[in-house]
mmCIF file of C-alpha atoms in Angstrom:
data_model
loop_
_atom_site.group_PDB
_atom_site.id
_atom_site.type_symbol
_atom_site.label_atom_id
_atom_site.label_comp_id
_atom_site.label_asym_id
_atom_site.label_seq_id
_atom_site.Cartn_x
_atom_site.Cartn_y
_atom_site.Cartn_z
ATOM 1 C CA UNK X 120 -11.836 -19.866 5.206
ATOM 2 C CA UNK X 121 -14.702 -21.765 3.844
ATOM 3 C CA UNK X 122 -14.451 -24.104 1.496
ATOM 4 C CA UNK X 123 -16.028 -22.151 -1.137
ATOM 5 C CA UNK X 124 -13.700 -19.516 -0.459
ATOM 6 C CA UNK X 125 -10.742 -21.738 -0.871
ATOM 7 C CA UNK X 126 -12.161 -23.284 -4.033
ATOM 8 C CA UNK X 127 -12.531 -19.665 -5.822
ATOM 9 C CA UNK X 128 -9.196 -18.905 -4.686
ATOM 10 C CA UNK X 129 -7.754 -21.784 -6.463
ATOM 11 C CA UNK X 130 -10.388 -21.071 -9.330
ATOM 12 C CA UNK X 131 -9.623 -17.030 -9.762
ATOM 13 C CA UNK X 132 -5.741 -17.657 -11.753
ATOM 14 C CA UNK X 133 -6.964 -20.537 -14.254
ATOM 15 C CA UNK X 134 -10.002 -18.577 -15.522
ATOM 16 C CA UNK X 135 -8.403 -17.389 -18.546
ATOM 17 C CA UNK X 136 -7.849 -21.303 -19.386
ATOM 18 C CA UNK X 137 -11.335 -21.980 -18.467
ATOM 19 C CA UNK X 138 -12.182 -19.289 -20.605
ATOM 20 C CA UNK X 139 -10.540 -20.923 -23.977
ATOM 21 C CA UNK X 140 -12.030 -24.056 -22.948
ATOM 22 C CA UNK X 141 -15.919 -23.071 -22.314
ATOM 23 C CA UNK X 142 -16.021 -19.703 -24.123
ATOM 24 C CA UNK X 143 -17.258 -16.953 -22.831
ATOM 25 C CA UNK X 144 -21.275 -17.720 -22.896
ATOM 26 C CA UNK X 145 -20.801 -20.903 -21.453
ATOM 27 C CA UNK X 146 -18.612 -19.804 -18.729
ATOM 28 C CA UNK X 147 -20.699 -16.674 -17.786
ATOM 29 C CA UNK X 148 -23.473 -18.271 -17.559
ATOM 30 C CA UNK X 149 -21.711 -20.547 -14.968
ATOM 31 C CA UNK X 150 -20.169 -17.795 -12.857
ATOM 32 C CA UNK X 151 -23.951 -16.278 -12.977
ATOM 33 C CA UNK X 152 -25.048 -19.017 -10.629
ATOM 34 C CA UNK X 153 -22.573 -17.637 -8.223
ATOM 35 C CA UNK X 154 -24.278 -15.981 -5.259
ATOM 36 C CA UNK X 155 -23.517 -12.133 -5.193
ATOM 37 C CA UNK X 156 -20.934 -12.384 -2.253
ATOM 38 C CA UNK X 157 -18.869 -15.216 -4.244
ATOM 39 C CA UNK X 158 -18.811 -13.121 -7.189
ATOM 40 C CA UNK X 159 -17.167 -10.153 -5.042
ATOM 41 C CA UNK X 160 -14.751 -12.903 -3.436
ATOM 42 C CA UNK X 161 -13.621 -14.143 -6.979
ATOM 43 C CA UNK X 162 -12.928 -10.479 -8.204
ATOM 44 C CA UNK X 163 -11.090 -9.820 -5.667
ATOM 45 C CA UNK X 164 -8.889 -12.936 -5.949
ATOM 46 C CA UNK X 165 -8.048 -12.703 -9.766
ATOM 47 C CA UNK X 166 -6.964 -8.899 -8.840
ATOM 48 C CA UNK X 167 -4.656 -10.226 -6.493
ATOM 49 C CA UNK X 168 -3.390 -12.720 -8.761
ATOM 50 C CA UNK X 169 -3.368 -12.356 -12.286
ATOM 51 C CA UNK X 170 -4.910 -8.635 -12.426
ATOM 52 C CA UNK X 171 -7.902 -8.449 -14.818
ATOM 53 C CA UNK X 172 -8.334 -8.015 -18.380
ATOM 54 C CA UNK X 173 -11.323 -6.944 -20.586
ATOM 55 C CA UNK X 174 -12.180 -10.583 -21.065
ATOM 56 C CA UNK X 175 -12.226 -11.648 -17.230
ATOM 57 C CA UNK X 176 -14.312 -8.241 -16.380
ATOM 58 C CA UNK X 177 -16.994 -9.636 -18.866
ATOM 59 C CA UNK X 178 -17.632 -12.659 -16.885
ATOM 60 C CA UNK X 179 -18.237 -10.739 -13.968
ATOM 61 C CA UNK X 180 -20.674 -8.607 -15.355
ATOM 62 C CA UNK X 181 -23.390 -10.277 -13.672
ATOM 63 C CA UNK X 182 -26.257 -8.400 -13.132
ATOM 64 C CA UNK X 183 -26.607 -9.270 -9.416
ATOM 65 C CA UNK X 184 -23.320 -8.531 -8.460
ATOM 66 C CA UNK X 185 -23.165 -5.531 -5.793
ATOM 67 C CA UNK X 186 -19.497 -5.308 -5.167
ATOM 68 C CA UNK X 187 -16.634 -5.791 -7.435
ATOM 69 C CA UNK X 188 -12.756 -5.482 -7.642
ATOM 70 C CA UNK X 189 -11.450 -4.778 -10.871
ATOM 71 C CA UNK X 190 -7.627 -4.101 -10.850
ATOM 72 C CA UNK X 191 -5.369 -4.245 -13.616
ATOM 73 C CA UNK X 192 -2.449 -6.519 -13.814
ATOM 74 C CA UNK X 193 0.810 -4.276 -12.191
ATOM 75 C CA UNK X 194 3.330 -6.059 -14.680
ATOM 76 C CA UNK X 195 2.817 -6.115 -18.302
ATOM 77 C CA UNK X 196 3.336 -10.041 -19.454
ATOM 78 C CA UNK X 197 3.134 -10.492 -23.230
ATOM 79 C CA UNK X 198 3.529 -14.430 -22.758
ATOM 80 C CA UNK X 199 0.268 -14.188 -21.531
ATOM 81 C CA UNK X 200 -1.219 -12.222 -24.285
ATOM 82 C CA UNK X 201 -4.716 -10.578 -24.401
ATOM 83 C CA UNK X 202 -5.711 -11.892 -20.459
ATOM 84 C CA UNK X 203 -3.170 -9.020 -19.666
ATOM 85 C CA UNK X 204 -4.940 -6.214 -21.369
ATOM 86 C CA UNK X 205 -7.700 -4.459 -19.178
ATOM 87 C CA UNK X 206 -8.463 -1.443 -21.878
ATOM 88 C CA UNK X 207 -12.046 0.905 -21.937
ATOM 89 C CA UNK X 208 -13.757 -1.733 -23.653
ATOM 90 C CA UNK X 209 -13.574 -3.675 -20.528
ATOM 91 C CA UNK X 210 -14.523 -0.973 -18.485
ATOM 92 C CA UNK X 211 -17.302 -0.528 -20.755
ATOM 93 C CA UNK X 212 -18.906 -4.076 -19.954
ATOM 94 C CA UNK X 213 -19.789 -3.343 -16.542
ATOM 95 C CA UNK X 214 -22.216 -0.313 -17.746
ATOM 96 C CA UNK X 215 -25.948 -1.377 -17.483
ATOM 97 C CA UNK X 216 -28.017 -1.969 -20.482
ATOM 98 C CA UNK X 217 -31.017 -3.755 -21.995
ATOM 99 C CA UNK X 218 -30.149 -6.182 -25.334
ATOM 100 C CA UNK X 219 -29.551 -9.470 -25.905
ATOM 101 C CA UNK X 220 -27.394 -11.078 -23.292
ATOM 102 C CA UNK X 221 -24.676 -13.780 -22.887
ATOM 103 C CA UNK X 222 -27.681 -16.338 -22.691
ATOM 104 C CA UNK X 223 -29.691 -15.512 -25.687
ATOM 105 C CA UNK X 224 -29.932 -18.090 -28.182
ATOM 106 C CA UNK X 225 -28.950 -17.935 -32.158
ATOM 107 C CA UNK X 226 -32.498 -19.910 -34.012
ATOM 108 C CA UNK X 227 -32.461 -21.335 -37.295
ATOM 109 C CA UNK X 228 -36.492 -20.730 -37.609
ATOM 110 C CA UNK X 229 -38.487 -17.880 -36.251
ATOM 111 C CA UNK X 230 -40.513 -20.726 -35.018
ATOM 112 C CA UNK X 231 -38.704 -22.036 -32.799
ATOM 113 C CA UNK X 232 -37.605 -19.076 -30.991
ATOM 114 C CA UNK X 233 -38.857 -18.047 -27.492
ATOM 115 C CA UNK X 234 -40.629 -14.713 -27.238
ATOM 116 C CA UNK X 235 -38.655 -11.721 -27.216
ATOM 117 C CA UNK X 236 -38.935 -10.601 -23.664
ATOM 118 C CA UNK X 237 -37.367 -14.081 -22.877
ATOM 119 C CA UNK X 238 -34.440 -13.570 -25.307
ATOM 120 C CA UNK X 239 -33.644 -9.742 -24.278
ATOM 121 C CA UNK X 240 -32.401 -8.946 -20.602
ATOM 122 C CA UNK X 241 -30.294 -6.497 -18.680
ATOM 123 C CA UNK X 242 -26.140 -6.680 -19.352
ATOM 124 C CA UNK X 243 -23.671 -5.101 -17.053
ATOM 125 C CA UNK X 244 -23.579 -4.597 -13.148
ATOM 126 C CA UNK X 245 -26.686 -2.422 -12.477
ATOM 127 C CA UNK X 246 -26.805 -3.722 -8.767
ATOM 128 C CA UNK X 247 -23.410 -2.075 -8.099
ATOM 129 C CA UNK X 248 -22.829 -0.713 -4.684
ATOM 130 C CA UNK X 249 -19.016 -0.653 -4.191
ATOM 131 C CA UNK X 250 -16.171 -1.066 -6.690
ATOM 132 C CA UNK X 251 -12.755 -0.636 -6.874
ATOM 133 C CA UNK X 252 -10.715 0.078 -9.814
ATOM 134 C CA UNK X 253 -7.545 0.012 -9.325
ATOM 135 C CA UNK X 254 -4.163 0.623 -11.463
ATOM 136 C CA UNK X 255 -5.748 2.196 -14.402
ATOM 137 C CA UNK X 256 -3.930 5.502 -14.938
ATOM 138 C CA UNK X 257 -5.420 5.761 -18.255
ATOM 139 C CA UNK X 258 -8.968 5.560 -16.856
ATOM 140 C CA UNK X 259 -10.812 8.114 -18.579
ATOM 141 C CA UNK X 260 -13.516 10.796 -17.591
ATOM 142 C CA UNK X 261 -15.983 9.424 -20.367
ATOM 143 C CA UNK X 262 -15.566 5.918 -19.140
ATOM 144 C CA UNK X 263 -16.249 6.972 -15.725
ATOM 145 C CA UNK X 264 -19.321 8.801 -17.087
ATOM 146 C CA UNK X 265 -20.890 6.306 -18.641
ATOM 147 C CA UNK X 266 -20.481 3.895 -15.899
ATOM 148 C CA UNK X 267 -21.066 5.790 -12.760
ATOM 149 C CA UNK X 268 -23.917 7.789 -13.844
ATOM 150 C CA UNK X 269 -26.113 4.714 -14.106
ATOM 151 C CA UNK X 270 -24.743 3.463 -11.026
ATOM 152 C CA UNK X 271 -25.487 6.650 -9.015
ATOM 153 C CA UNK X 272 -26.587 4.715 -6.193
ATOM 154 C CA UNK X 273 -23.123 3.323 -5.538
ATOM 155 C CA UNK X 274 -21.668 3.902 -1.691
ATOM 156 C CA UNK X 275 -18.370 2.908 -2.074
ATOM 157 C CA UNK X 276 -15.718 3.681 -5.239
ATOM 158 C CA UNK X 277 -12.102 3.172 -4.851
ATOM 159 C CA UNK X 278 -9.749 4.729 -7.450
ATOM 160 C CA UNK X 279 -6.506 3.974 -6.016
ATOM 161 C CA UNK X 280 -3.738 4.162 -8.593
ATOM 162 C CA UNK X 281 -5.857 5.584 -11.172
ATOM 163 C CA UNK X 282 -6.771 8.709 -13.541
ATOM 164 C CA UNK X 283 -4.294 11.048 -14.746
ATOM 165 C CA UNK X 284 -3.280 14.829 -13.787
ATOM 166 C CA UNK X 285 -5.585 15.490 -16.672
ATOM 167 C CA UNK X 286 -8.528 13.601 -15.885
ATOM 168 C CA UNK X 287 -8.358 13.079 -12.064
ATOM 169 C CA UNK X 288 -9.684 16.831 -10.924
ATOM 170 C CA UNK X 289 -12.338 16.789 -13.571
ATOM 171 C CA UNK X 290 -13.790 13.137 -11.919
ATOM 172 C CA UNK X 291 -13.258 14.759 -8.462
ATOM 173 C CA UNK X 292 -15.707 17.779 -9.970
ATOM 174 C CA UNK X 293 -17.986 15.394 -11.794
ATOM 175 C CA UNK X 294 -18.697 12.637 -8.803
ATOM 176 C CA UNK X 295 -21.218 14.318 -6.520
ATOM 177 C CA UNK X 296 -23.298 14.831 -9.635
ATOM 178 C CA UNK X 297 -22.576 10.798 -10.696
ATOM 179 C CA UNK X 298 -22.822 9.321 -7.236
ATOM 180 C CA UNK X 299 -24.627 11.702 -4.856
ATOM 181 C CA UNK X 300 -24.535 8.672 -2.070
ATOM 182 C CA UNK X 301 -20.968 7.824 -1.812
ATOM 183 C CA UNK X 302 -20.355 7.788 1.778
ATOM 184 C CA UNK X 303 -16.370 6.138 1.174
ATOM 185 C CA UNK X 304 -13.616 7.453 -1.383
ATOM 186 C CA UNK X 305 -10.362 5.364 -2.119
ATOM 187 C CA UNK X 306 -7.796 7.612 -3.940
ATOM 188 C CA UNK X 307 -4.738 5.999 -2.375
ATOM 189 C CA UNK X 308 -1.628 5.880 -4.897
ATOM 190 C CA UNK X 309 -2.471 8.565 -6.580
ATOM 191 C CA UNK X 310 0.448 11.599 -7.855
ATOM 192 C CA UNK X 311 -2.047 14.004 -9.206
ATOM 193 C CA UNK X 312 -4.452 14.350 -5.374
ATOM 194 C CA UNK X 313 -3.789 17.945 -3.756
ATOM 195 C CA UNK X 314 -4.675 19.441 -0.700
ATOM 196 C CA UNK X 315 -6.973 21.649 -3.098
ATOM 197 C CA UNK X 316 -8.322 18.847 -4.524
ATOM 198 C CA UNK X 317 -9.485 17.221 -1.421
ATOM 199 C CA UNK X 318 -10.838 20.321 0.478
ATOM 200 C CA UNK X 319 -13.024 21.093 -2.693
ATOM 201 C CA UNK X 320 -14.715 17.889 -3.301
ATOM 202 C CA UNK X 321 -15.542 17.633 0.439
ATOM 203 C CA UNK X 322 -17.142 21.225 -0.086
ATOM 204 C CA UNK X 323 -19.132 20.076 -2.655
ATOM 205 C CA UNK X 324 -20.421 16.957 -1.079
ATOM 206 C CA UNK X 325 -20.751 18.741 2.230
ATOM 207 C CA UNK X 326 -23.215 21.330 0.406
ATOM 208 C CA UNK X 327 -25.141 19.059 -2.080
ATOM 209 C CA UNK X 328 -24.848 15.857 -0.405
ATOM 210 C CA UNK X 329 -26.836 14.415 3.045
ATOM 211 C CA UNK X 330 -23.959 12.148 4.255
ATOM 212 C CA UNK X 331 -20.729 12.834 5.309
ATOM 213 C CA UNK X 332 -17.824 11.738 2.843
ATOM 214 C CA UNK X 333 -14.830 9.575 4.046
ATOM 215 C CA UNK X 334 -11.636 9.581 1.960
ATOM 216 C CA UNK X 335 -8.844 7.280 2.127
ATOM 217 C CA UNK X 336 -5.513 8.218 0.634
ATOM 218 C CA UNK X 337 -2.463 6.807 1.330
ATOM 219 C CA UNK X 338 0.843 7.137 -0.239
ATOM 220 C CA UNK X 339 -0.260 10.297 -2.348
ATOM 221 C CA UNK X 340 2.858 12.307 -2.537
ATOM 222 C CA UNK X 341 1.179 15.744 -3.204
ATOM 223 C CA UNK X 342 -0.187 15.867 0.055
ATOM 224 C CA UNK X 343 1.699 17.866 2.797
ATOM 225 C CA UNK X 344 2.195 16.104 6.449
ATOM 226 C CA UNK X 345 -0.932 18.591 7.748
ATOM 227 C CA UNK X 346 -3.260 16.971 5.417
ATOM 228 C CA UNK X 347 -1.908 13.452 6.042
ATOM 229 C CA UNK X 348 -2.909 14.241 9.898
ATOM 230 C CA UNK X 349 -6.387 15.625 9.336
ATOM 231 C CA UNK X 350 -7.028 12.621 6.798
ATOM 232 C CA UNK X 351 -5.795 10.488 9.523
ATOM 233 C CA UNK X 352 -7.579 11.866 12.240
ATOM 234 C CA UNK X 353 -10.627 13.875 10.905
ATOM 235 C CA UNK X 354 -14.151 12.532 10.979
ATOM 236 C CA UNK X 355 -14.639 12.903 7.560
ATOM 237 C CA UNK X 356 -11.870 11.174 6.675
ATOM 238 C CA UNK X 357 -10.316 7.605 6.759
ATOM 239 C CA UNK X 358 -6.563 6.193 5.919
ATOM 240 C CA UNK X 359 -5.009 3.336 7.212
#
């Protein structure tokens, strides 16, 4: 491990305390100085240690982030207050948009203000290539559409333990439209995943998208042993 990775690992579980001490705008600015790979590592360490919340996702939605891991806490702990809640509002902060960002300053007079161009900036993660969303069974089609439709260049998507029987099949149906360049989809731990859904998704990508889609499906209880073998050894699928 590098010194940077060790520092990020120590920082991750303490981010809520830093957020409370410095405030969102200041801490967001400091984290914006981290390179993309460091933001990726920090998101992984946060997800594994304390789990993401709306507030913590807001800190990591840097415009230069290309890979993020966003996993909600697996166990609710009311003593930790709002740091434990990851909702639609938190996922929506990742959506690229143009507006007043965290660093926009409030001036007392127009004479003291910078130009409008300098005060307005990109927000959200407009360069996302790989995104892992986990432990989000209430993740809606609307939230995913809002995000993925503006990140159409994404090549890797994780939805382990996410979506539900009502939303999951529709997400599968819409994925080729949202992410035509998708190369790897992780839908592990989802009981709503069935053989028919997988085959239809694979057929859609075969017809409409140039590259082969690989699927990782571990712990999907609705899949038969035959499908599990195909997932493990087929060229178009990937499991571990």
